[in-house]
Amino acid sequence: MARITAIVGLWALLVSAALAQTKPVATMSFDNDLNAVGPGGARSAFPIGKPDLAAGKVGKALKSGPGTGYVEYATEGILNIAAGTVEMWVCPLDWTPDEEKFHVFFETRGEGALYLYKYYQGT
């Protein structure tokens, strides 16, 4: 009986966790172009320089850096300074983790700031 109760309890926990999930407010798949897509529709990308789309682990990927450029997006209605998640895959192409340089993967500024980067010292 205790085993059935535990299984039912675990099932209820998983179902409630699944129902509580929210959809991303913006997804940049880079499979077709640089634009983002979210529940509110398409969000235009603003390329700085000439960022490139290259073969990725799954589909295409953004190739970005000093030699190519990067992409900016308007953040109004997307970023919540109180909570949120940023998820990405990073693959170093022309550098190694032990080199002593900063590598910025994501940044947002405004009311507060968020930076995801590789620090210049160490891995």
XYZ file of N, CA and C in Angstrom, residues 9-95:
261
model
N 1.850 9.538 -5.448
C 2.383 10.837 -5.033
C 3.406 11.366 -6.019
N 4.298 10.501 -6.495
C 5.300 10.895 -7.480
C 4.631 11.296 -8.786
N 3.641 10.523 -9.220
C 2.914 10.844 -10.445
C 2.238 12.211 -10.325
N 1.593 12.472 -9.194
C 0.928 13.761 -8.979
C 1.938 14.904 -9.000
N 3.108 14.679 -8.423
C 4.150 15.701 -8.418
C 4.630 15.988 -9.836
N 4.855 14.943 -10.623
C 5.311 15.126 -11.999
C 4.263 15.821 -12.854
N 3.006 15.431 -12.699
C 1.930 16.065 -13.461
C 1.811 17.536 -13.088
N 1.861 17.848 -11.795
C 1.740 19.247 -11.383
C 2.932 20.056 -11.871
N 4.130 19.462 -11.884
C 5.312 20.166 -12.392
C 5.174 20.417 -13.891
N 4.671 19.424 -14.625
C 4.497 19.583 -16.068
C 3.463 20.655 -16.383
N 2.382 20.697 -15.622
C 1.341 21.691 -15.860
C 1.800 23.090 -15.488
N 2.747 23.207 -14.573
C 3.228 24.511 -14.129
C 4.240 25.115 -15.096
N 4.732 24.343 -16.052
C 5.733 24.842 -16.990
C 5.131 25.928 -17.869
N 5.924 26.944 -18.126
C 5.503 27.997 -19.037
C 6.283 27.861 -20.336
N 5.750 28.445 -21.380
C 6.425 28.399 -22.673
C 7.455 29.523 -22.734
N 8.499 29.342 -23.509
C 9.499 30.404 -23.646
C 8.877 31.676 -24.212
N 9.353 32.823 -23.740
C 8.865 34.093 -24.275
C 9.586 34.445 -25.566
N 10.731 33.817 -25.804
C 11.460 34.016 -27.059
C 12.364 32.816 -27.303
N 12.350 32.332 -28.529
C 13.220 31.235 -28.929
C 13.987 31.671 -30.169
N 15.287 31.539 -30.115
C 16.136 31.829 -31.259
C 16.742 30.502 -31.708
N 16.125 29.840 -32.662
C 16.620 28.529 -33.104
C 17.736 28.680 -34.132
N 17.741 29.783 -34.862
C 18.713 30.062 -35.923
C 18.631 29.060 -37.072
N 17.585 28.251 -37.136
C 17.469 27.278 -38.222
C 17.180 27.936 -39.572
N 16.396 29.015 -39.579
C 16.050 29.675 -40.837
C 16.647 31.067 -40.968
N 16.721 31.772 -39.847
C 17.236 33.136 -39.858
C 17.602 33.532 -38.433
N 17.896 34.799 -38.222
C 18.310 35.286 -36.904
C 17.141 35.707 -36.024
N 15.928 35.795 -36.579
C 14.777 36.286 -35.828
C 14.366 35.334 -34.713
N 13.716 35.896 -33.713
C 13.201 35.119 -32.585
C 11.708 34.893 -32.778
N 11.180 33.871 -32.123
C 9.751 33.570 -32.165
C 9.279 33.360 -30.737
N 8.092 33.873 -30.425
C 7.513 33.684 -29.102
C 6.009 33.671 -29.190
N 5.324 33.566 -28.043
C 3.862 33.548 -28.046
C 3.259 34.788 -28.703
N 3.964 35.902 -28.637
C 3.473 37.136 -29.247
C 3.808 37.254 -30.720
N 4.430 36.236 -31.297
C 4.801 36.268 -32.707
C 6.293 36.436 -32.903
N 6.655 36.866 -34.105
C 8.069 37.023 -34.454
C 8.647 38.278 -33.811
N 9.916 38.210 -33.469
C 10.662 39.356 -32.943
C 11.888 39.522 -33.825
N 12.028 40.700 -34.382
C 13.116 40.951 -35.318
C 14.475 40.950 -34.646
N 15.440 40.409 -35.368
C 16.837 40.441 -34.941
C 17.477 41.697 -35.515
N 18.436 42.247 -34.794
C 19.199 43.394 -35.257
C 20.669 42.980 -35.312
N 21.124 42.486 -36.479
C 22.513 42.036 -36.571
C 23.483 43.208 -36.508
N 24.551 43.030 -35.754
C 25.633 43.997 -35.667
C 26.841 43.315 -36.307
N 27.374 43.907 -37.359
C 28.421 43.235 -38.122
C 27.773 42.225 -39.045
N 28.411 41.088 -39.216
C 27.883 40.042 -40.098
C 27.891 38.695 -39.390
N 27.021 38.526 -38.373
C 26.947 37.216 -37.725
C 26.524 36.170 -38.751
N 26.991 34.965 -38.557
C 26.809 33.913 -39.552
C 26.004 32.755 -38.970
N 25.237 32.082 -39.816
C 24.569 30.846 -39.427
C 25.412 29.684 -39.930
N 25.744 28.772 -39.034
C 26.600 27.633 -39.368
C 25.931 26.350 -38.897
N 26.449 25.226 -39.327
C 25.933 23.936 -38.862
C 26.119 23.844 -37.353
N 25.055 23.436 -36.661
C 25.105 23.306 -35.208
C 24.960 21.862 -34.779
N 24.880 21.655 -33.483
C 24.691 20.302 -32.944
C 23.367 19.727 -33.433
N 22.328 20.564 -33.433
C 21.010 20.203 -33.954
C 20.558 21.373 -34.816
N 20.419 21.193 -36.100
C 20.037 22.290 -36.977
C 21.188 23.260 -37.166
N 20.861 24.549 -37.217
C 21.884 25.572 -37.410
C 22.193 26.270 -36.098
N 23.286 27.022 -36.110
C 23.732 27.741 -34.919
C 24.218 29.126 -35.327
N 24.246 30.026 -34.373
C 24.785 31.361 -34.589
C 26.289 31.312 -34.387
N 27.029 31.716 -35.407
C 28.481 31.852 -35.280
C 28.736 33.332 -35.052
N 29.261 33.637 -33.892
C 29.375 35.020 -33.466
C 30.752 35.268 -32.877
N 31.221 36.480 -32.992
C 32.507 36.830 -32.398
C 33.088 38.063 -33.051
N 34.297 38.453 -32.642
C 34.906 39.677 -33.168
C 35.045 39.678 -34.690
N 35.269 38.533 -35.299
C 35.430 38.478 -36.747
C 34.126 38.485 -37.519
N 33.022 38.196 -36.867
C 31.740 38.117 -37.566
C 30.751 39.164 -37.069
N 30.458 39.196 -35.821
C 29.484 40.123 -35.264
C 28.603 39.424 -34.260
N 27.498 40.046 -33.942
C 26.571 39.496 -32.965
C 25.167 39.973 -33.290
N 24.193 39.575 -32.488
C 22.788 39.894 -32.749
C 22.179 40.540 -31.518
N 21.387 41.578 -31.731
C 20.635 42.214 -30.647
C 19.149 42.011 -30.893
N 18.392 41.967 -29.793
C 16.934 41.844 -29.838
C 16.345 42.847 -28.865
N 15.191 43.417 -29.209
C 14.464 44.256 -28.259
C 13.996 43.362 -27.116
N 14.130 43.835 -25.883
C 13.792 42.995 -24.728
C 12.477 43.375 -24.066
N 11.836 44.427 -24.527
C 10.573 44.846 -23.914
C 9.547 43.723 -24.019
N 8.959 43.356 -22.885
C 7.955 42.307 -22.847
C 8.527 40.900 -22.846
N 9.856 40.779 -22.894
C 10.487 39.458 -22.896
C 11.152 39.177 -21.561
N 12.002 40.087 -21.125
C 12.783 39.838 -19.915
C 12.057 40.319 -18.671
N 12.048 39.485 -17.670
C 11.459 39.794 -16.370
C 12.616 39.870 -15.385
N 12.858 41.049 -14.788
C 14.015 41.187 -13.904
C 13.857 40.419 -12.601
N 12.648 39.973 -12.286
C 12.423 39.242 -11.032
C 12.768 37.757 -11.153
N 12.584 37.172 -12.331
C 12.824 35.734 -12.479
C 12.886 35.371 -13.950
N 13.513 34.244 -14.232
C 13.558 33.775 -15.610
C 14.683 32.792 -15.829
N 14.759 32.292 -17.048
C 15.769 31.310 -17.418
C 16.331 31.664 -18.785
N 17.627 31.536 -18.926
C 18.290 31.670 -20.219
C 19.008 30.352 -20.462
N 18.790 29.780 -21.618
C 19.385 28.479 -21.935
C 20.065 28.559 -23.291
N 21.252 27.966 -23.400
C 21.962 27.970 -24.679
C 23.022 26.883 -24.690
N 23.469 26.555 -25.880
C 24.634 25.695 -26.060
C 25.747 26.597 -26.555
N 26.957 26.381 -26.068
C 28.118 27.156 -26.504
C 29.184 26.178 -26.975
N 29.728 26.440 -28.147
C 30.791 25.597 -28.693
C 31.947 26.497 -29.126
N 33.069 26.475 -28.402
C 34.206 27.301 -28.819
C 34.798 26.770 -30.126
N 34.903 27.643 -31.129
C 35.422 27.219 -32.426
C 36.879 27.614 -32.633
N 37.230 28.819 -32.241
C 38.580 29.306 -32.507
C 39.280 29.773 -31.232
N 38.901 29.196 -30.108
C 39.540 29.500 -28.828
C 39.406 28.289 -27.923
